[in-house]
Short mmCIF file of C-alpha atoms and ligand atoms in Angstrom, two decimals:
data_model
loop_
_atom_site.label_atom_id
_atom_site.label_comp_id
_atom_site.label_asym_id
_atom_site.label_seq_id
_atom_site.Cartn_x
_atom_site.Cartn_y
_atom_site.Cartn_z
CA MET A 4 -1.51 22.95 18.97
CA ASN A 5 0.91 20.00 19.04
CA VAL A 6 -0.90 16.72 18.39
CA LEU A 7 0.57 13.27 19.03
CA GLY A 8 -0.67 10.74 16.44
CA VAL A 9 -0.52 7.00 17.06
CA GLU A 10 -0.92 4.42 14.27
CA SER A 11 -1.15 0.64 14.81
CA SER A 12 -3.75 -0.67 12.33
CA CYS A 13 -1.54 -3.24 10.60
CA ASP A 14 2.17 -4.06 10.88
CA GLU A 15 3.66 -0.60 11.47
CA THR A 16 3.92 0.83 14.98
CA ALA A 17 4.10 4.57 14.37
CA ALA A 18 3.92 7.83 16.29
CA SER A 19 4.43 11.44 15.31
CA VAL A 20 3.95 14.94 16.60
CA VAL A 21 2.46 17.49 14.21
CA GLY A 22 2.29 21.17 15.21
CA PRO A 23 1.40 24.50 13.58
CA SER A 24 4.67 24.51 11.61
CA GLY A 25 4.24 20.92 10.35
CA VAL A 26 5.76 17.55 11.24
CA LEU A 27 7.97 17.78 14.35
CA SER A 28 8.73 14.04 14.53
CA ASP A 29 7.81 10.93 12.58
CA VAL A 30 8.83 7.55 14.03
CA VAL A 31 7.90 4.26 12.34
CA HIS A 32 8.78 0.75 13.46
CA SER A 33 8.02 -1.87 10.77
CA GLN A 34 7.40 -5.30 12.27
CA GLY A 35 9.75 -7.88 10.79
CA VAL A 36 8.05 -10.85 12.45
CA HIS A 37 5.60 -11.46 9.58
CA ALA A 38 8.11 -12.09 6.76
CA ALA A 39 8.51 -15.75 7.74
CA TYR A 40 4.75 -16.27 7.33
CA GLY A 41 4.35 -14.58 3.93
CA GLY A 42 1.80 -12.09 5.28
CA VAL A 43 0.65 -10.25 8.40
CA VAL A 44 -0.34 -12.56 11.29
CA PRO A 45 -2.94 -10.52 13.27
CA GLU A 46 -2.15 -11.89 16.74
CA LEU A 47 1.60 -11.41 16.26
CA ALA A 48 0.99 -7.86 15.03
CA ALA A 49 -0.99 -6.96 18.16
CA ARG A 50 1.69 -8.43 20.46
CA ALA A 51 4.50 -6.67 18.62
CA HIS A 52 2.63 -3.34 18.88
CA VAL A 53 2.32 -3.74 22.65
CA GLU A 54 6.10 -4.34 22.86
CA LYS A 55 7.01 -1.26 20.78
CA LEU A 56 4.34 1.39 21.46
CA GLY A 57 6.13 2.77 24.53
CA VAL A 58 9.49 3.34 22.84
CA VAL A 59 8.01 4.58 19.58
CA VAL A 60 5.78 7.15 21.32
CA GLN A 61 8.62 8.29 23.59
CA ALA A 62 10.93 8.67 20.58
CA ALA A 63 8.31 10.80 18.81
CA LEU A 64 7.99 13.10 21.85
CA ASP A 65 11.78 13.31 22.30
CA GLN A 66 12.41 14.12 18.63
CA ALA A 67 9.72 16.81 18.77
CA GLY A 68 11.37 18.21 21.91
CA ILE A 69 8.18 18.13 23.99
CA GLU A 70 7.20 16.31 27.18
CA ARG A 71 3.50 16.16 26.44
CA PRO A 72 1.33 17.20 23.50
CA ASP A 73 -1.79 19.38 23.59
CA ALA A 74 -3.95 16.53 22.25
CA VAL A 75 -3.69 12.88 21.21
CA ALA A 76 -5.06 11.22 18.05
CA ALA A 77 -5.07 7.52 17.23
CA THR A 78 -6.25 5.24 14.44
CA ALA A 79 -9.56 3.61 15.41
CA GLY A 80 -10.00 1.69 12.11
CA PRO A 81 -10.16 0.27 9.55
CA GLY A 82 -7.58 -2.41 10.25
CA LEU A 83 -6.88 -5.56 12.22
CA VAL A 84 -9.04 -5.22 15.32
CA GLY A 85 -6.42 -6.47 17.79
CA ALA A 86 -3.73 -4.26 16.30
CA VAL A 87 -6.00 -1.19 16.23
CA LEU A 88 -7.00 -1.80 19.87
CA THR A 89 -3.41 -1.71 21.12
CA GLY A 90 -2.56 1.76 19.78
CA LEU A 91 -6.02 3.14 20.44
CA SER A 92 -5.96 2.04 24.10
CA TRP A 93 -2.39 3.29 24.52
CA ALA A 94 -3.24 6.67 23.07
CA LYS A 95 -6.44 7.05 25.12
CA SER A 96 -4.56 6.17 28.32
CA LEU A 97 -1.92 8.81 27.60
CA ALA A 98 -4.52 11.47 26.81
CA PHE A 99 -6.38 10.60 30.03
CA ALA A 100 -3.20 10.74 32.13
CA TRP A 101 -2.10 14.03 30.53
CA ASN A 102 -5.65 15.41 30.77
CA VAL A 103 -5.67 16.50 27.12
CA PRO A 104 -8.33 15.96 24.40
CA PHE A 105 -8.45 12.69 22.46
CA VAL A 106 -9.65 12.18 18.88
CA ALA A 107 -10.22 8.89 17.04
CA VAL A 108 -9.02 8.99 13.42
CA ASN A 109 -10.03 6.92 10.40
CA HIS A 110 -6.87 5.43 8.87
CA LEU A 111 -8.14 5.91 5.29
CA GLU A 112 -8.96 9.54 5.99
CA GLY A 113 -5.41 9.87 7.30
CA HIS A 114 -4.07 8.68 3.92
CA LEU A 115 -6.64 10.76 2.02
CA LEU A 116 -5.65 13.99 3.78
CA SER A 117 -1.91 13.34 3.87
CA ALA A 118 -1.19 15.46 0.76
CA LEU A 119 -2.39 18.45 2.80
CA LEU A 120 0.67 18.06 5.04
CA GLU A 121 3.02 18.87 2.18
CA ASP A 122 4.01 22.13 0.52
CA PRO A 123 2.41 22.89 -1.87
CA ALA A 124 -0.83 21.36 -0.59
CA PRO A 125 -3.90 20.92 -2.79
CA ALA A 126 -6.77 23.37 -2.28
CA TRP A 127 -10.26 21.90 -1.80
CA PRO A 128 -11.89 20.34 -3.71
CA PHE A 129 -9.39 17.71 -4.86
CA LEU A 130 -9.50 14.12 -6.02
CA ALA A 131 -7.66 11.62 -3.81
CA LEU A 132 -6.48 8.20 -4.94
CA VAL A 133 -5.90 6.03 -1.87
CA VAL A 134 -3.97 2.90 -2.84
CA SER A 135 -2.98 0.65 0.03
CA GLY A 136 -2.78 -2.99 1.04
CA GLY A 137 -6.46 -3.14 1.93
CA HIS A 138 -8.07 -0.38 -0.13
CA THR A 139 -8.05 1.14 -3.60
CA THR A 140 -10.49 4.02 -3.68
CA LEU A 141 -10.83 7.26 -5.58
CA TYR A 142 -12.49 10.05 -3.61
CA ALA A 143 -13.74 13.50 -4.49
CA SER A 144 -12.82 15.33 -1.30
CA ARG A 145 -14.74 18.59 -1.10
CA SER A 146 -14.02 19.67 2.48
CA LEU A 147 -13.01 18.08 5.78
CA GLY A 148 -15.34 15.10 6.26
CA ALA A 149 -17.10 15.47 2.88
CA TYR A 150 -15.71 12.64 0.75
CA GLU A 151 -17.55 11.06 -2.16
CA VAL A 152 -16.43 7.64 -3.37
CA LEU A 153 -16.07 7.88 -7.15
CA GLY A 154 -14.61 4.43 -7.70
CA GLN A 155 -13.12 1.48 -5.84
CA THR A 156 -11.85 -2.02 -6.39
CA VAL A 157 -14.47 -4.73 -6.79
CA ASP A 158 -12.06 -7.42 -5.58
CA ASP A 159 -8.37 -7.16 -4.58
CA ALA A 160 -6.75 -3.88 -3.53
CA ALA A 161 -3.78 -2.74 -5.62
CA GLY A 162 -1.37 -3.47 -2.76
CA GLU A 163 -2.93 -6.90 -2.32
CA ALA A 164 -2.34 -7.56 -6.03
CA PHE A 165 1.32 -6.59 -5.60
CA ASP A 166 1.67 -8.79 -2.50
CA LYS A 167 -0.09 -11.84 -4.00
CA THR A 168 1.81 -11.55 -7.28
CA ALA A 169 5.11 -11.21 -5.40
CA ARG A 170 4.27 -14.33 -3.41
CA LEU A 171 3.64 -16.37 -6.54
CA LEU A 172 6.89 -15.04 -8.00
CA GLY A 173 8.69 -16.18 -4.83
CA LEU A 174 9.64 -12.64 -3.79
CA GLY A 175 8.45 -12.79 -0.17
CA TYR A 176 6.45 -10.29 1.92
CA PRO A 177 5.85 -7.36 1.61
CA GLY A 178 5.72 -7.82 -2.12
CA GLY A 179 5.20 -4.26 -3.38
CA PRO A 180 8.71 -2.97 -2.67
CA ALA A 181 10.25 -6.19 -4.07
CA ILE A 182 8.36 -5.89 -7.38
CA ASP A 183 9.17 -2.17 -7.52
CA ARG A 184 12.92 -2.95 -7.22
CA LEU A 185 13.00 -5.86 -9.69
CA ALA A 186 10.83 -4.03 -12.24
CA GLU A 187 13.49 -1.36 -12.57
CA ALA A 188 15.59 -3.70 -14.71
CA GLY A 189 12.64 -5.03 -16.73
CA ASP A 190 10.79 -4.17 -19.93
CA PRO A 191 7.19 -3.06 -19.17
CA THR A 192 6.07 -4.05 -22.68
CA ALA A 193 7.55 -7.56 -22.56
CA VAL A 194 4.33 -9.33 -21.49
CA ALA A 195 0.88 -8.04 -22.52
CA PHE A 196 -1.01 -8.53 -19.24
CA PRO A 197 -4.71 -7.51 -19.28
CA ARG A 198 -6.02 -4.12 -18.10
CA PRO A 199 -9.33 -5.22 -16.50
CA ASP A 200 -12.11 -2.61 -16.51
CA PRO A 201 -15.25 -3.50 -14.53
CA GLY A 202 -16.95 -0.25 -15.62
CA ARG A 203 -17.85 3.02 -13.88
CA LEU A 204 -14.67 4.24 -12.17
CA ASP A 205 -13.97 0.91 -10.47
CA TRP A 206 -11.02 -1.47 -10.63
CA SER A 207 -10.59 -5.23 -10.67
CA PHE A 208 -7.15 -6.63 -9.92
CA SER A 209 -7.80 -10.28 -9.06
CA GLY A 210 -7.59 -11.47 -12.69
CA LEU A 211 -4.19 -9.86 -13.10
CA LYS A 212 -2.44 -12.18 -10.67
CA THR A 213 -4.05 -15.17 -12.43
CA ALA A 214 -2.68 -13.85 -15.74
CA VAL A 215 0.78 -13.63 -14.13
CA ARG A 216 0.42 -17.18 -12.80
CA ASN A 217 -0.61 -18.49 -16.24
CA HIS A 218 2.29 -16.69 -17.87
CA VAL A 219 4.82 -18.01 -15.33
CA ASN A 220 3.44 -21.55 -15.68
CA SER A 221 3.81 -21.49 -19.45
CA ALA A 222 7.04 -19.48 -19.70
CA GLY A 223 8.60 -21.18 -16.68
CA ARG A 224 10.37 -18.08 -15.37
CA ALA A 225 9.24 -16.72 -12.04
CA SER A 226 10.98 -13.64 -10.68
CA ASP A 227 11.85 -12.25 -14.10
CA PRO A 228 12.26 -8.43 -14.10
CA ASP A 229 10.23 -8.33 -17.35
CA VAL A 230 7.29 -10.03 -15.60
CA CYS A 231 7.51 -7.58 -12.68
CA ALA A 232 7.75 -4.55 -14.97
CA SER A 233 4.86 -5.75 -17.17
CA PHE A 234 2.63 -6.51 -14.17
CA GLN A 235 3.47 -3.15 -12.59
CA ALA A 236 2.72 -1.33 -15.86
CA ALA A 237 -0.72 -2.98 -16.02
CA VAL A 238 -1.56 -1.87 -12.46
CA VAL A 239 -0.32 1.67 -13.10
CA ASP A 240 -2.28 1.90 -16.41
CA CYS A 241 -5.50 0.87 -14.64
CA LEU A 242 -4.97 3.30 -11.75
CA LEU A 243 -4.18 6.28 -13.97
CA ASP A 244 -6.97 5.53 -16.44
CA ARG A 245 -9.62 5.98 -13.71
CA VAL A 246 -7.90 9.16 -12.49
CA ARG A 247 -8.09 10.65 -16.01
CA ARG A 248 -11.76 9.67 -16.33
CA ALA A 249 -12.56 11.07 -12.87
CA VAL A 250 -10.98 14.42 -13.76
CA GLN A 251 -13.04 14.48 -16.94
CA ARG A 252 -16.23 13.60 -15.10
CA THR A 253 -15.84 15.99 -12.14
CA GLY A 254 -13.83 18.80 -13.72
CA ILE A 255 -11.62 18.76 -10.61
CA GLN A 256 -8.03 19.20 -11.83
CA ARG A 257 -6.21 18.75 -8.49
CA VAL A 258 -5.35 15.13 -7.80
CA ALA A 259 -3.62 13.73 -4.71
CA MET A 260 -2.37 10.20 -4.16
CA ALA A 261 -1.41 8.34 -0.96
CA GLY A 262 -1.26 4.89 0.64
CA GLY A 263 1.52 2.29 0.50
CA VAL A 264 1.29 1.67 -3.26
CA ALA A 265 1.84 5.41 -3.84
CA ALA A 266 5.43 4.69 -2.74
CA ASN A 267 5.84 2.77 -6.04
CA ARG A 268 8.39 4.60 -8.18
CA GLU A 269 6.84 3.84 -11.57
CA LEU A 270 3.41 4.94 -10.35
CA ARG A 271 4.87 8.12 -8.84
CA SER A 272 6.70 9.16 -11.99
CA ARG A 273 3.75 8.44 -14.29
CA PHE A 274 1.32 10.14 -11.88
CA ALA A 275 3.53 13.25 -11.91
CA GLU A 276 3.33 13.31 -15.73
CA LEU A 277 -0.48 13.58 -15.76
CA PRO A 278 -1.64 16.89 -17.25
CA PHE A 279 -3.25 17.95 -13.92
CA ASP A 280 -2.02 19.46 -10.65
CA THR A 281 -0.69 16.39 -8.86
CA TYR A 282 0.22 16.04 -5.17
CA VAL A 283 2.03 13.07 -3.64
CA PRO A 284 3.66 12.91 -0.19
CA PRO A 285 7.25 11.64 0.08
CA ARG A 286 7.50 7.84 -0.05
CA SER A 287 7.86 7.46 3.73
CA ARG A 288 4.56 9.27 4.24
CA CYS A 289 2.70 7.16 1.67
CA THR A 290 3.18 3.96 3.66
CA ASP A 291 1.61 3.85 7.14
CA ASN A 292 2.84 6.56 9.49
CA GLY A 293 1.79 8.51 12.56
CA ALA A 294 2.07 11.96 10.95
CA MET A 295 -1.03 11.43 8.80
CA ILE A 296 -2.98 10.42 11.93
CA ALA A 297 -1.72 13.39 13.96
CA HIS A 298 -2.51 15.70 11.04
CA ALA A 299 -6.05 14.38 10.44
CA GLY A 300 -6.64 14.54 14.21
CA ARG A 301 -5.38 18.11 14.30
CA LEU A 302 -7.78 19.15 11.52
CA HIS A 303 -10.74 17.50 13.27
CA LEU A 304 -9.84 18.99 16.65
CA ALA A 305 -9.61 22.43 15.04
CA ALA A 306 -13.10 21.81 13.61
CA GLY A 307 -14.38 21.07 17.12
CA ALA A 308 -14.26 17.26 17.18
CA GLY A 309 -13.12 15.18 20.13
CA HIS A 310 -14.02 11.75 21.44
CA GLY A 311 -14.65 10.20 24.82
CA TRP A 312 -12.63 7.51 26.52
CA ASP A 313 -15.17 4.97 25.24
CA ALA A 314 -14.21 5.53 21.55
CA ALA A 315 -14.20 2.00 20.13
CA ALA A 316 -12.04 0.20 17.58
CA GLN A 317 -13.96 -0.03 14.29
CA PRO A 318 -12.19 -2.62 12.10
CA GLY A 319 -14.49 -1.97 9.11
CA TRP A 320 -14.77 1.83 9.40
CA GLN A 321 -15.08 3.38 5.91
CA VAL A 322 -15.10 6.99 4.79
CA GLY A 323 -17.42 8.60 2.27
CA GLU A 324 -20.05 5.87 2.43
O1 KG4 B 413 -0.78 2.01 3.31
P1 KG4 B 413 0.00 0.81 3.66
O2 KG4 B 413 1.37 1.00 4.26
O3 KG4 B 413 -0.82 -0.11 4.65
C1 KG4 B 413 -2.19 -0.29 4.50
O4 KG4 B 413 -2.96 0.61 4.95
O5 KG4 B 413 -2.56 -1.31 3.86
O6 KG4 B 413 0.11 -0.07 2.33
C2 KG4 B 413 0.77 -1.30 2.32
C3 KG4 B 413 0.75 -1.84 0.89
C4 KG4 B 413 1.30 -3.26 0.77
O7 KG4 B 413 0.42 -4.01 -0.04
C5 KG4 B 413 2.65 -3.05 0.09
O8 KG4 B 413 3.04 -4.16 -0.71
C6 KG4 B 413 2.36 -1.83 -0.76
O9 KG4 B 413 1.57 -1.00 0.05
N1 KG4 B 413 3.60 -1.13 -1.14
C7 KG4 B 413 4.03 -1.00 -2.41
C8 KG4 B 413 5.28 -0.34 -2.34
N2 KG4 B 413 5.55 -0.07 -1.02
C9 KG4 B 413 4.49 -0.56 -0.30
N3 KG4 B 413 3.49 -1.40 -3.58
C10 KG4 B 413 4.18 -1.14 -4.70
N4 KG4 B 413 5.38 -0.53 -4.71
C11 KG4 B 413 5.97 -0.10 -3.57
N5 KG4 B 413 7.15 0.51 -3.59
ZN1 ZN B 414 -2.42 2.46 5.28
#
């Protein structure tokens, strides 16, 4: 079954076709309009999705070499409600016109399951670290739909910490890739930033950006590669510490990682060095994409799921809670 997946929850307009042999096409348009504002402007995101959805979806079908898929999946949340609504409505209209099944997909579940699209894929059960702009959550995923939250951030998400820190360093938006690039030339031990630990398997990142601000105010240097590398090392230490503890606690030795921050090169290389079986999609499938939505939709359709034309946008939709 070839499934078209449509993603529009934030500032990426994305579509992809996933079939029995894997990803047949994967088209992502990143909206440039937000850079001037230092962050995503929800109304502009929704308008830009409406402008691009047609061409992005058509490109995904053309690259896959098909005229119409056997089913359509779309992100229904979590995300910016106006942005989610554009792709969701577009996808439902197409499914209705083509007279094929439609399935609403949770964006976080898309990230969580995205390691299963790769070869080798983790067997169930596996731990999944989802690190994005809005979420930082560690799941024990036991089977399709059975996800237990082991830990999550009590304040900022890891991606949010990257973006806010980049802004105070004058590096623009999105900040994660900018810090990733600058950190390459820096010394990760140059500044001893804190490794906050709120207990259990949770994270706290909001104090880290304050520590960076205090350091920059006293040292007077903003976009120093050493500051970027030291900040990045603190985030990576915190993320990997909870992964190690979760493996110890659950005994599950297979660990997957996904979400925009999983595109970070330092995090990827240190994650791969963990003494467990680790699974990380390529960088382009860690940030938002349509393939993870098509894939999650495909798995749910195969398990018998399907939604009506009244499937609603759910901006706060969580998984495993
Ligand atoms: O998953 P994603 O594309 O969208 C959400 O669902 O939020 O994640 C976006 C987040 C942003 O905060 C961005 O700064 C961060 O992922 N990000 C990175 C890198 N690439 C994207 N953070 C660190 N290093 C990167 N290379
Ligand atoms: Zn995402």
